[in-house]
CSV table of C-alpha atoms and ligand atoms in Angstrom, one decimal:
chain,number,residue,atom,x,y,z
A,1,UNK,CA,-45.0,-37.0,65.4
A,2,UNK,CA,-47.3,-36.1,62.7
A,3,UNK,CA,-46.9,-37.4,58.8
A,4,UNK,CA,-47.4,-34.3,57.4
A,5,UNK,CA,-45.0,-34.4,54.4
A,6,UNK,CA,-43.5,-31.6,52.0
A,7,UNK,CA,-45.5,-31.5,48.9
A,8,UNK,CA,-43.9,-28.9,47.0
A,9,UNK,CA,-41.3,-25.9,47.5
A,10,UNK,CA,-41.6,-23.0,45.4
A,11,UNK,CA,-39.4,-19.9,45.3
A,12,UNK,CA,-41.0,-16.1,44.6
A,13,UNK,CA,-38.9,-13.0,43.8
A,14,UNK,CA,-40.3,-10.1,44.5
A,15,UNK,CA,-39.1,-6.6,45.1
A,16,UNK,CA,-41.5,-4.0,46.5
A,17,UNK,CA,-38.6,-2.3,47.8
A,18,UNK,CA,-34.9,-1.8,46.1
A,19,UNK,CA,-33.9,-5.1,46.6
A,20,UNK,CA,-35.0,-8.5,44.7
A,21,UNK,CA,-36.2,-10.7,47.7
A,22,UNK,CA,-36.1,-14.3,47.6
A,23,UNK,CA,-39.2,-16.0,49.2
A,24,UNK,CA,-39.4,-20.1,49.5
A,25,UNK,CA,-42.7,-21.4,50.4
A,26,UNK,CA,-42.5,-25.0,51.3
A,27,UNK,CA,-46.2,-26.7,51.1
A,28,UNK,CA,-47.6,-29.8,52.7
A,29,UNK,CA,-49.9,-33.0,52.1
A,30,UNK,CA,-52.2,-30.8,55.0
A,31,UNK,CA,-54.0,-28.9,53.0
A,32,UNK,CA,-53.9,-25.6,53.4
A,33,UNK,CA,-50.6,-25.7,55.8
A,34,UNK,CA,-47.7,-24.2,54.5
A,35,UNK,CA,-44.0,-22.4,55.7
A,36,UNK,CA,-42.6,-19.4,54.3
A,37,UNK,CA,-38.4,-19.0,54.4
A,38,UNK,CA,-35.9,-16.1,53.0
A,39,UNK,CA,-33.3,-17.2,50.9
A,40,UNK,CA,-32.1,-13.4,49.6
A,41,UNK,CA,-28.6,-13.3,48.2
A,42,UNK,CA,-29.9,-10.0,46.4
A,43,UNK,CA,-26.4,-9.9,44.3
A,44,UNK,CA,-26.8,-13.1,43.0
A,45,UNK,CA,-30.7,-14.1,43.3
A,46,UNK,CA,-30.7,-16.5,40.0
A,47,UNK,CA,-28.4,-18.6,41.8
A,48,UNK,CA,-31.0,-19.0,44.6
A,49,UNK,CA,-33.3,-19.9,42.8
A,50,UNK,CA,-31.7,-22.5,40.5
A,51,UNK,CA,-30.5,-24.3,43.9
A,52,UNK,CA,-33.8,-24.8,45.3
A,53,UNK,CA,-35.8,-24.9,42.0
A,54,UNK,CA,-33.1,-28.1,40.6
A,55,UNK,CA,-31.8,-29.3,43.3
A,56,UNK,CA,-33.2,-29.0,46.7
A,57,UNK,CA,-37.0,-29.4,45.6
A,58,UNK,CA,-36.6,-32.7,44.0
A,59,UNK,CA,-34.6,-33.9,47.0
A,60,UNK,CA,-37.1,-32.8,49.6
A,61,UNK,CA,-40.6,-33.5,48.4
A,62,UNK,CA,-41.9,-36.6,50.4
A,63,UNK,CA,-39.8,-35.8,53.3
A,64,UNK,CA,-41.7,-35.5,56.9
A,65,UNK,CA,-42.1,-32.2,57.9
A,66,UNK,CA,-40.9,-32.6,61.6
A,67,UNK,CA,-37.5,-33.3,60.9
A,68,UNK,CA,-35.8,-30.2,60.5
A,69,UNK,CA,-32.3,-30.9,62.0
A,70,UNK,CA,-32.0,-34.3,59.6
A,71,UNK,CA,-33.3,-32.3,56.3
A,72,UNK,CA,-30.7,-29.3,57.3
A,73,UNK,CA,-28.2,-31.8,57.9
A,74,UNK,CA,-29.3,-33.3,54.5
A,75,UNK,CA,-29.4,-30.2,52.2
A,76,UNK,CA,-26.0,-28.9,53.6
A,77,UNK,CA,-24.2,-32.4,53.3
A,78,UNK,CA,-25.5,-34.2,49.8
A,79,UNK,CA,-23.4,-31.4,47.8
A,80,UNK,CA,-20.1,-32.2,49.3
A,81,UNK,CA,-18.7,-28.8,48.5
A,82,UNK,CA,-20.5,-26.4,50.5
A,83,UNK,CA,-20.4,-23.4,53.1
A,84,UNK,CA,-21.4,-20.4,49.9
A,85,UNK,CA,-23.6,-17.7,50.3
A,86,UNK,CA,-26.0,-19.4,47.1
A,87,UNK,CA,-26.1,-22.9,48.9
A,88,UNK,CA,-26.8,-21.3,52.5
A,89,UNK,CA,-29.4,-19.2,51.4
A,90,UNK,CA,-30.8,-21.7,49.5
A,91,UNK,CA,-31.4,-23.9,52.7
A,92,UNK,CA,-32.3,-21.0,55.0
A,93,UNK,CA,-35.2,-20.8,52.8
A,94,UNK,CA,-36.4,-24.5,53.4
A,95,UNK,CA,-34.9,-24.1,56.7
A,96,UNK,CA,-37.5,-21.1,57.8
A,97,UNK,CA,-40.0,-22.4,56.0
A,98,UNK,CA,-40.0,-25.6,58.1
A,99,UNK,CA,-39.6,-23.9,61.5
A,100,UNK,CA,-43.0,-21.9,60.7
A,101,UNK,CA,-44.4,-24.8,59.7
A,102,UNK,CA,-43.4,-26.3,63.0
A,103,UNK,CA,-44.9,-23.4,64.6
A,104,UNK,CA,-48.1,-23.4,63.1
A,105,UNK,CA,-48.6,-27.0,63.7
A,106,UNK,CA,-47.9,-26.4,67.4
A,107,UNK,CA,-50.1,-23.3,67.9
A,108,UNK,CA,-47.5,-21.6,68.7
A,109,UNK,CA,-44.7,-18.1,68.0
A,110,UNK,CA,-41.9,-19.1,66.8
A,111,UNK,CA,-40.3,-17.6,70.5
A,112,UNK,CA,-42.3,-19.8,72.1
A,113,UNK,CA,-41.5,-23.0,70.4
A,114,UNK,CA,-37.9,-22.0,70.9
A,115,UNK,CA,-37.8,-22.3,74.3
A,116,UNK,CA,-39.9,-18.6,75.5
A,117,UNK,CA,-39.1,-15.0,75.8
A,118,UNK,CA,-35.6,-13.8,77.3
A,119,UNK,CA,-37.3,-9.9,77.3
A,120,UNK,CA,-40.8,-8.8,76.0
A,121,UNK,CA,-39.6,-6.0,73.1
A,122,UNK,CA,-36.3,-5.9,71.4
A,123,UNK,CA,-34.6,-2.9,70.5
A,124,UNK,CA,-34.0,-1.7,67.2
A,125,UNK,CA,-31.2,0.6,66.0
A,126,UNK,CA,-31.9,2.5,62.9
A,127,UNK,CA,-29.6,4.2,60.0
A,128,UNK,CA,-29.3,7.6,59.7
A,129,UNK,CA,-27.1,8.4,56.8
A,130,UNK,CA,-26.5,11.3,54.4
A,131,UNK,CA,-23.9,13.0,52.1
A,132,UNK,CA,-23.4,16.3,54.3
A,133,UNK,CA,-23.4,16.8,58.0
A,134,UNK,CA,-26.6,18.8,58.2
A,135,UNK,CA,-28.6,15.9,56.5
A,136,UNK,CA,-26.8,13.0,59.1
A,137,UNK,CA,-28.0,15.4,62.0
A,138,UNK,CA,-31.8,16.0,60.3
A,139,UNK,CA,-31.6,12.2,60.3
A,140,UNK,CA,-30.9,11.7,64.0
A,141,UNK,CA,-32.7,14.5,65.0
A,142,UNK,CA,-35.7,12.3,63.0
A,143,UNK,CA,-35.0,9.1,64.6
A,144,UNK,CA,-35.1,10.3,68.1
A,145,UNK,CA,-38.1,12.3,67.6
A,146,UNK,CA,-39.8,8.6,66.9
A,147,UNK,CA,-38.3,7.0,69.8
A,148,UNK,CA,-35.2,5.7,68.4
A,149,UNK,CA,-32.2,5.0,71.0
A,150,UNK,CA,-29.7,3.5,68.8
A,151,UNK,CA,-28.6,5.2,66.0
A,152,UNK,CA,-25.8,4.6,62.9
A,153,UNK,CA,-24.1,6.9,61.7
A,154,UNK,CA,-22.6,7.4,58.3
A,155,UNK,CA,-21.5,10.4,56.3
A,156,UNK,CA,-21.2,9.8,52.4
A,157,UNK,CA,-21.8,5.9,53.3
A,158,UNK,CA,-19.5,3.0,53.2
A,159,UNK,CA,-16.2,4.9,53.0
A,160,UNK,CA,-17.4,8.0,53.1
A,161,UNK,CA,-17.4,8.1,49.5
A,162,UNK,CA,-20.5,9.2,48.1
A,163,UNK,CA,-22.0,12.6,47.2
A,164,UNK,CA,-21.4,16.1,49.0
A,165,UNK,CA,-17.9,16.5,48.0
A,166,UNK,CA,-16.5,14.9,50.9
A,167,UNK,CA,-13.5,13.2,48.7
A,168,UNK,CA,-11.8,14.2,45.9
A,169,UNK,CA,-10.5,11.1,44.4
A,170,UNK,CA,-7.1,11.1,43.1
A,171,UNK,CA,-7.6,8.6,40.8
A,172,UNK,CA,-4.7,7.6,37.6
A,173,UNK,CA,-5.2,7.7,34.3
A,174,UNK,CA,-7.3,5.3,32.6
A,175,UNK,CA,-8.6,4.6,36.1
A,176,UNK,CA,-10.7,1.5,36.0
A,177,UNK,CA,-14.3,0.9,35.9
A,178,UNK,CA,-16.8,-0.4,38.0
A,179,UNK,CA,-16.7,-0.3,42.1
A,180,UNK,CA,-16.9,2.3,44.1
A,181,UNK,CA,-13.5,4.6,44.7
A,182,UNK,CA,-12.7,6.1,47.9
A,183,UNK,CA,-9.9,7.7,49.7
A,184,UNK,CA,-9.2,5.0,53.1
A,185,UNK,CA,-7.2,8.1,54.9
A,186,UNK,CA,-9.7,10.7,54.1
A,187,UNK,CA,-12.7,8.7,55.2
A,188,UNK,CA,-10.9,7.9,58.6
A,189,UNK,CA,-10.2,11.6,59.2
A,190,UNK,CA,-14.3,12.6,58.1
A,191,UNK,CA,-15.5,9.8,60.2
A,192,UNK,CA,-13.8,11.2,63.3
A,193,UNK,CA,-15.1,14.4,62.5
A,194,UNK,CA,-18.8,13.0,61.8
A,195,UNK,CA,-18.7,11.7,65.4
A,196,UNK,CA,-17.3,15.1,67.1
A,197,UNK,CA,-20.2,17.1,65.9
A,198,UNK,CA,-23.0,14.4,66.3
A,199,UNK,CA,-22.0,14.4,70.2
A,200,UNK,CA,-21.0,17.5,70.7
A,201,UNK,CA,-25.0,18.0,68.8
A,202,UNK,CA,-26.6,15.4,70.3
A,203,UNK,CA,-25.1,14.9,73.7
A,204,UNK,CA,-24.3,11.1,75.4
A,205,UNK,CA,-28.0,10.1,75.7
A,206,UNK,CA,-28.4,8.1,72.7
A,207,UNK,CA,-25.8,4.8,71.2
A,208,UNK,CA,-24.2,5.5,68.1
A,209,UNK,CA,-22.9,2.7,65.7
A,210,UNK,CA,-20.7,3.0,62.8
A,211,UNK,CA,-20.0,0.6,59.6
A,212,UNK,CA,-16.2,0.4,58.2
A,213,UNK,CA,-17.5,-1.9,55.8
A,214,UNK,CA,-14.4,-4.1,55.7
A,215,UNK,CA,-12.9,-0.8,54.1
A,216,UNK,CA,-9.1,-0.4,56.0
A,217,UNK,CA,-6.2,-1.9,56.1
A,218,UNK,CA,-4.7,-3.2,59.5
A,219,UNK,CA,-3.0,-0.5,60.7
A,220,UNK,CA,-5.6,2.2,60.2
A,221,UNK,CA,-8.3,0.3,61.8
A,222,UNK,CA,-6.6,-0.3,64.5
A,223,UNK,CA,-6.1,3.6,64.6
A,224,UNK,CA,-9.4,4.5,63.8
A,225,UNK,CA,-10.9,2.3,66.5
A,226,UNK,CA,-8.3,4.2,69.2
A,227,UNK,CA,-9.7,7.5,67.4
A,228,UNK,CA,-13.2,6.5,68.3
A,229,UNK,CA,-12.6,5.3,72.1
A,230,UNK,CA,-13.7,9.2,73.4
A,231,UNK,CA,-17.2,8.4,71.5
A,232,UNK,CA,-18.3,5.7,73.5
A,233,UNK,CA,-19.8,4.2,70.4
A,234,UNK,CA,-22.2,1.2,71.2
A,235,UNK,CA,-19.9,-0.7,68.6
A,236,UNK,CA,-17.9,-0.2,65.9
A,237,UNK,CA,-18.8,-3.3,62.9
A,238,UNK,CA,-16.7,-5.1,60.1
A,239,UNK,CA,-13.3,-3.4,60.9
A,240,UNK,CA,-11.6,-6.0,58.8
A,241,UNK,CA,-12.8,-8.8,56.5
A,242,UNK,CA,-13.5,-12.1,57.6
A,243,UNK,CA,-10.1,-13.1,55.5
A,244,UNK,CA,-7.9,-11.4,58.1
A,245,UNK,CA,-10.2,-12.2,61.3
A,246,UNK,CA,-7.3,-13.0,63.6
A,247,UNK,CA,-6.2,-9.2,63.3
A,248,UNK,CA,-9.0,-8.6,65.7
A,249,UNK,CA,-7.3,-9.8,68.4
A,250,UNK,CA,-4.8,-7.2,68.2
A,251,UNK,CA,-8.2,-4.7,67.8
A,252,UNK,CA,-9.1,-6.0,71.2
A,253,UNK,CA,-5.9,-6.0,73.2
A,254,UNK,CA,-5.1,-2.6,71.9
A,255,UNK,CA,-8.6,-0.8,72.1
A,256,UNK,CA,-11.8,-0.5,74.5
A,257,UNK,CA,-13.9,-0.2,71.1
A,258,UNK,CA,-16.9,-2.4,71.1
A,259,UNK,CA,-16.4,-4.8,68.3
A,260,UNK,CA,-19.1,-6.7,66.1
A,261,UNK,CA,-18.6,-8.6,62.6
A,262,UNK,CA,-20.2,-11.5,61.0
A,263,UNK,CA,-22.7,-10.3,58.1
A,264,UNK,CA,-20.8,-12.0,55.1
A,265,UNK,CA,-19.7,-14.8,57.6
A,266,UNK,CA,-21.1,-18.0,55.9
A,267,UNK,CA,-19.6,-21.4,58.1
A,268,UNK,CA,-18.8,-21.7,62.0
A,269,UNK,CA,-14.6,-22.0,61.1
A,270,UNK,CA,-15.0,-17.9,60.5
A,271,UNK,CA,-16.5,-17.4,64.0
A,272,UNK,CA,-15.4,-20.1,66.3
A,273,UNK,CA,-12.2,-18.7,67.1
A,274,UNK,CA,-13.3,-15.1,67.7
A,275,UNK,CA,-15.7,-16.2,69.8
A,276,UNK,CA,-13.6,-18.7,71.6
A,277,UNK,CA,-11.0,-15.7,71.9
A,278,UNK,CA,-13.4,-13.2,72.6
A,279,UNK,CA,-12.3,-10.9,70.4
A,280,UNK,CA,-15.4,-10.0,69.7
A,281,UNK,CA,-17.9,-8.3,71.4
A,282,UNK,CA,-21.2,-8.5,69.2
A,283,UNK,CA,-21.9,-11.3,66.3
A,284,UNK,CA,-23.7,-10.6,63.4
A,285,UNK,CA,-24.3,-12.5,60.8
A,286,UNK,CA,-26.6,-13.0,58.4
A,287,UNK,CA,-29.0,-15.6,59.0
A,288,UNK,CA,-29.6,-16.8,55.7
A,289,UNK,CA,-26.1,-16.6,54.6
A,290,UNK,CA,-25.4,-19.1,56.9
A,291,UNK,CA,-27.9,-21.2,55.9
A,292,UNK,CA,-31.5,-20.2,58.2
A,293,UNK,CA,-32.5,-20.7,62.0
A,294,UNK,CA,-31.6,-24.0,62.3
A,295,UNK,CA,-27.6,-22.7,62.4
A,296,UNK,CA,-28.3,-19.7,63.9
A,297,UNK,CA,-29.7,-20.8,67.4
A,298,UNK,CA,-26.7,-23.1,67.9
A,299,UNK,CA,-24.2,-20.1,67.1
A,300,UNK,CA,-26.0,-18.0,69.4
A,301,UNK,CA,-26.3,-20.5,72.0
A,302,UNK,CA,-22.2,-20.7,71.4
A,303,UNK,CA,-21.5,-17.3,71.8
A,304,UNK,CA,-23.9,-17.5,74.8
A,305,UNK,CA,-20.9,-19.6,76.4
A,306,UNK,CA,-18.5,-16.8,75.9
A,307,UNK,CA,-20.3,-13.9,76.7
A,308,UNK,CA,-20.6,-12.7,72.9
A,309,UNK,CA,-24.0,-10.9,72.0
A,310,UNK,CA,-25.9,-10.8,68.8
A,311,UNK,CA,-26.9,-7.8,66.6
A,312,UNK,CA,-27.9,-9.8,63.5
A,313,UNK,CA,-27.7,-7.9,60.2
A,314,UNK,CA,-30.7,-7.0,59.5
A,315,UNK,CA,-30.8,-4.6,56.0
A,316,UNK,CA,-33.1,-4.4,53.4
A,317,UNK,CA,-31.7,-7.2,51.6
A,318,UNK,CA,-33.3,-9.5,53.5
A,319,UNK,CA,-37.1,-10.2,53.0
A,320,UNK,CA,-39.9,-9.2,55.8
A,321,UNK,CA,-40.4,-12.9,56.9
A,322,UNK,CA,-36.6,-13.3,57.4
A,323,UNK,CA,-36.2,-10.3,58.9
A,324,UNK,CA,-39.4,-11.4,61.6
A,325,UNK,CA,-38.1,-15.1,61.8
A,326,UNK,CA,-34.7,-13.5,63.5
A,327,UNK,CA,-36.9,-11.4,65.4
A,328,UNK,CA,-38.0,-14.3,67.0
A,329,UNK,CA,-34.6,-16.3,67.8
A,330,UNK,CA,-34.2,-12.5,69.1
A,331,UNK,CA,-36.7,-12.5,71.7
A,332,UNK,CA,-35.1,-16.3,72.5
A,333,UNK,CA,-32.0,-15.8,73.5
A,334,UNK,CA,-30.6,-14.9,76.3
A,335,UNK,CA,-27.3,-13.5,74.8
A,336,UNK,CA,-29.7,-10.8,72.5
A,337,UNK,CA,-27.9,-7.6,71.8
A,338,UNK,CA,-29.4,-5.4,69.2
A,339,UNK,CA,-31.1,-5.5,65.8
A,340,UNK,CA,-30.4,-3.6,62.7
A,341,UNK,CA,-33.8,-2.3,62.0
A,342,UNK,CA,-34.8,-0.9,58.4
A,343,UNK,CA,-38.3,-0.5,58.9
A,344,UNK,CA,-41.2,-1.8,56.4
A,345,UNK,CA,-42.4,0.1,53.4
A,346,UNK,CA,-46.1,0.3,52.6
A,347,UNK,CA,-45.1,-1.9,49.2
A,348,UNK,CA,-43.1,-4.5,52.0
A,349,UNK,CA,-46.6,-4.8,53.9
A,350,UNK,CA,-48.7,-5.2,51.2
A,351,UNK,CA,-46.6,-8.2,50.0
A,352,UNK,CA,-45.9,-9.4,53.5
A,353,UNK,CA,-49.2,-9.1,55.6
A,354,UNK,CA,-48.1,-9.7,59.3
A,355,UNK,CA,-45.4,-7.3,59.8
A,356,UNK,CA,-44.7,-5.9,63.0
A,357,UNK,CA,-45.8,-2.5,63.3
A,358,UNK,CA,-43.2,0.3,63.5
A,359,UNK,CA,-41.7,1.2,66.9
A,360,UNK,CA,-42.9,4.2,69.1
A,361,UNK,CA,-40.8,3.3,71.8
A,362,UNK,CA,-37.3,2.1,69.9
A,363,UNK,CA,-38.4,-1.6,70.9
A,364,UNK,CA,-40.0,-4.0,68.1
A,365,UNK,CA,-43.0,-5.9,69.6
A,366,UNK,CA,-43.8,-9.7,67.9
A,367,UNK,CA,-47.7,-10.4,67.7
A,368,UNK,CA,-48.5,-14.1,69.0
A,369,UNK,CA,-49.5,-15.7,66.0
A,370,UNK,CA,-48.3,-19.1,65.2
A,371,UNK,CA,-45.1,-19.4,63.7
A,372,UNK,CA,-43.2,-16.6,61.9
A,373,UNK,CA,-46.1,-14.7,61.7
A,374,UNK,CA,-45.6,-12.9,58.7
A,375,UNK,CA,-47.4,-14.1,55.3
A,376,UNK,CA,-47.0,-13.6,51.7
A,377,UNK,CA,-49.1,-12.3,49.0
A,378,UNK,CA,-48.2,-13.9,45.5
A,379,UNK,CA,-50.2,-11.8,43.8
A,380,UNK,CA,-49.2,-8.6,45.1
A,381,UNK,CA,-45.8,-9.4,44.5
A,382,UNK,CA,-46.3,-9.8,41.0
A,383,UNK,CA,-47.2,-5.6,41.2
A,384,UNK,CA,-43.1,-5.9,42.3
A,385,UNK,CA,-40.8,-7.6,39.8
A,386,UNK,CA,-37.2,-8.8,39.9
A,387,UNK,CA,-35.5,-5.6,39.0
A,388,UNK,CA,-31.9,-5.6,37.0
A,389,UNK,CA,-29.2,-4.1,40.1
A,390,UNK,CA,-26.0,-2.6,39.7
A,391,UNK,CA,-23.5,-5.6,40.5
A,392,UNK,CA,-20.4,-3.9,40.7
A,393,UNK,CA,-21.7,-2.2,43.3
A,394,UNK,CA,-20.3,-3.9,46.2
A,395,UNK,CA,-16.7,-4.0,45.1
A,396,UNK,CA,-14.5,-0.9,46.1
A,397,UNK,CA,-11.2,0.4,44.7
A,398,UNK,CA,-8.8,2.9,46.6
A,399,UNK,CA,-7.8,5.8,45.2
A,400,UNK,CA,-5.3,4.3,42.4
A,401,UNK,CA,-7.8,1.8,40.9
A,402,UNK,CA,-6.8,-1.3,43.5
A,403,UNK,CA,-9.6,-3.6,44.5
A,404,UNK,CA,-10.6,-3.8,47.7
A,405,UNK,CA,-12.4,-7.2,48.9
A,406,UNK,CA,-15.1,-6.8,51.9
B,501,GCO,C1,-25.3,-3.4,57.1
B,501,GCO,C2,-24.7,-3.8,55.8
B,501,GCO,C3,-25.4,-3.7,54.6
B,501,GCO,C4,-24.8,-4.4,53.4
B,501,GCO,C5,-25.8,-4.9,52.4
B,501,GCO,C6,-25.1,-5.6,51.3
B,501,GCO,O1,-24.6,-3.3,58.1
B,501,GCO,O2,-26.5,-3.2,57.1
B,501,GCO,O3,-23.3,-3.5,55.8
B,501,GCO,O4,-25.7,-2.4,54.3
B,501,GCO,O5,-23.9,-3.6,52.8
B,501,GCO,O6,-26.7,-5.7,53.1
B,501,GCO,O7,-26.1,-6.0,50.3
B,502,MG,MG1,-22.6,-3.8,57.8
């Protein structure tokens, strides 16, 4: 046991990218030994940062660096109410930054320290995405040209919604603002469409995924899903919001459909009985909505139990070290599925020195250096400011102005 203590936790934002990344750095009476965490809830950073700035800090400076499980344990209990996205993240930061810590002190990869390697590369499935046909299949054709295997495919994005014409949107009078409108039964009937021509185009050699973005109602996921059966999609993610999670146990009795869900999941009572029902096929949450490693290695050591694989979200709203910290409960597990993979910009690796380089193969490879492995330049962040974002972004209305809740 060493007495290595936390000195001081700071929080960066940053974003070299699109999105405003929150980074926690957690520092230690050894000089020179520090953790780095990510604690991005993009759509409400401030939040974050006031949780770890005013309340965690001051809670947590003094504390022994060793004792991950009791400070977890600590941070998620002494607020009573608990379980958000701003809390969780908030910890996942601290929570990270501890478990590098831990790593760097032991000499060792985060993998390693976990217990080893279940495989020596993990594959990666990228995006490709575009408003008509022609620019999806440019995409894919791109992706598999760089080795790509797995591959997502969206026309118009969430809902099919954006750009190219692809819905005309009915919409009332007075129609309200903000959100995102698009036509449920339209974007069904495209979707099939999309995946026709991609494997009549492409053949059966590569996996194809597709997003629903919690964007249905019951009925026509359940119908989509059928619809999608003769694509033999790798799976098919966030058919329905967490709010209606024990519809998916109709999804699985009535369709072969590979099923995944779990990115806005924050607490173990919106999992535990899909899992336990196996309902689902693939779990994916996102790490630091549920509050960092610590959580995430005992949910995938439960799904482990019943035969449930991770894909872990992995977009662009999460920062490089997060991104590489799940990497690393990745190459852990035994019950590993897939990653979502967004690559790393030039900006992302001058802020983050350490990331891993970008695939050749479609399989991410994690270097051996101590702990997450990925480091952050305060400095060059500063080049990258906190940028103002669209909030109503992630709110979508049907056609007649309804809102629709993810
Ligand atoms: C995915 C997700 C993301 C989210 C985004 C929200 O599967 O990658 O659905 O695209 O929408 O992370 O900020
Ligand atoms: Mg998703």
């Amino acid at each position: 046991m060493s007495n290595i203590r936390i000195k001081k936790i700071k929080v960066f934002v940053t974003s070299p990218r699109v999105a405003n990344l929150v980074v926690v750095r957690v520092e230690t009476t050894e000089s020179g030994l520090y953790g780095l965490g990510c604690a991005t809830f993009t759509w409400r950073w401030k939040a974050v940062v006031a949780a770890i700035e005013d309340y965690l800090a001051p809670l947590l400076e003094g504390r022994c660096v060793d004792d991950i499980e009791d400070i977890w344990q600590y941070m998620k209990g002494s607020s009573y109410w608990r379980n958000g996205p701003v809390l969780n993240n908030a910890l996942s930061g601290v929570d990270e930054a501890l478990w590098d810590i831990k790593g760097k002190l032991a000499a060792m990869p985060l993998y390693s320290l976990l217990g080893g390697r279940s495989r020596t590369g993990l594959a990666v499935y990228r995006h490709a995405d575009g408003d008509t046909y022609d620019e999806v299949a440019e995409n894919i054709k791109s992706l598999i040209n760089q080795g790509y295997r797995y591959i997502r495919c969206h026309q118009g994005m969430y809902g099919g919604n954006t750009g190219g014409g692809l819905q005309e949107i009915a919409k009332p009078r007075d129609a309200f603002d903000g959100g995102s409108y698009y036509d449920p039964r339209k974007y069904m009937r495209s979707t099939v469409e999309l995946f026709r021509r991609v494997r009549s185009d492409f053949g059966w050699d590569i996996e194809l995924l597709h997003d629903i973005h919690e964007r249905l109602q019951l009925s026509d996921a359940l119908s989509l899903a059928k619809k999608m059966e003769e694509f033999d999609l790798f799976y098919l993610e966030d058919a329905l919001p967490p709010s209606q999670g024990e519809y998916f146990r109709y999804l699985r009795e009535q369709t072969a459909v590979p099923l995944a869900i779990g990115e806005i999941f924050t607490n173990s009572v919106e999992w535990k009985r899909l899992v336990q029902n196996q309902w689902i096929d693939f779990i994916r949450c996102h790490i630091s909505d549920i509050g960092g490693l610590t959580p995430a290695l005992k949910l995938a050591n439960f799904c482990d139990a019943y035969g449930v694989r991770t894909a872990f979200h992995g977009p662009s709203d999460i920062c490089p070290v997060g991104v590489v910290c799940q990497m690393h409960l990745d190459m852990h597990i035994h019950n590993f599925g897939i990653q979502e993979f967004m690559g790393f910009t030039d900006e992302e690796r001058e802020v983050f020195p350490g990331c891993p380089e970008m695939p050749t193969d479609g399989y991410i490879y994690l270097s051996d250096r101590p702990g997450i492995g990925v480091d952050f330049d305060e400095e060059a962040a500063k080049k990258y400011p906190p940028r103002e974002i669209p909030h109503w972004k992630m709110l979508t209305r049907i056609t007649d102005g309804t809102a629709v809740r993810p």
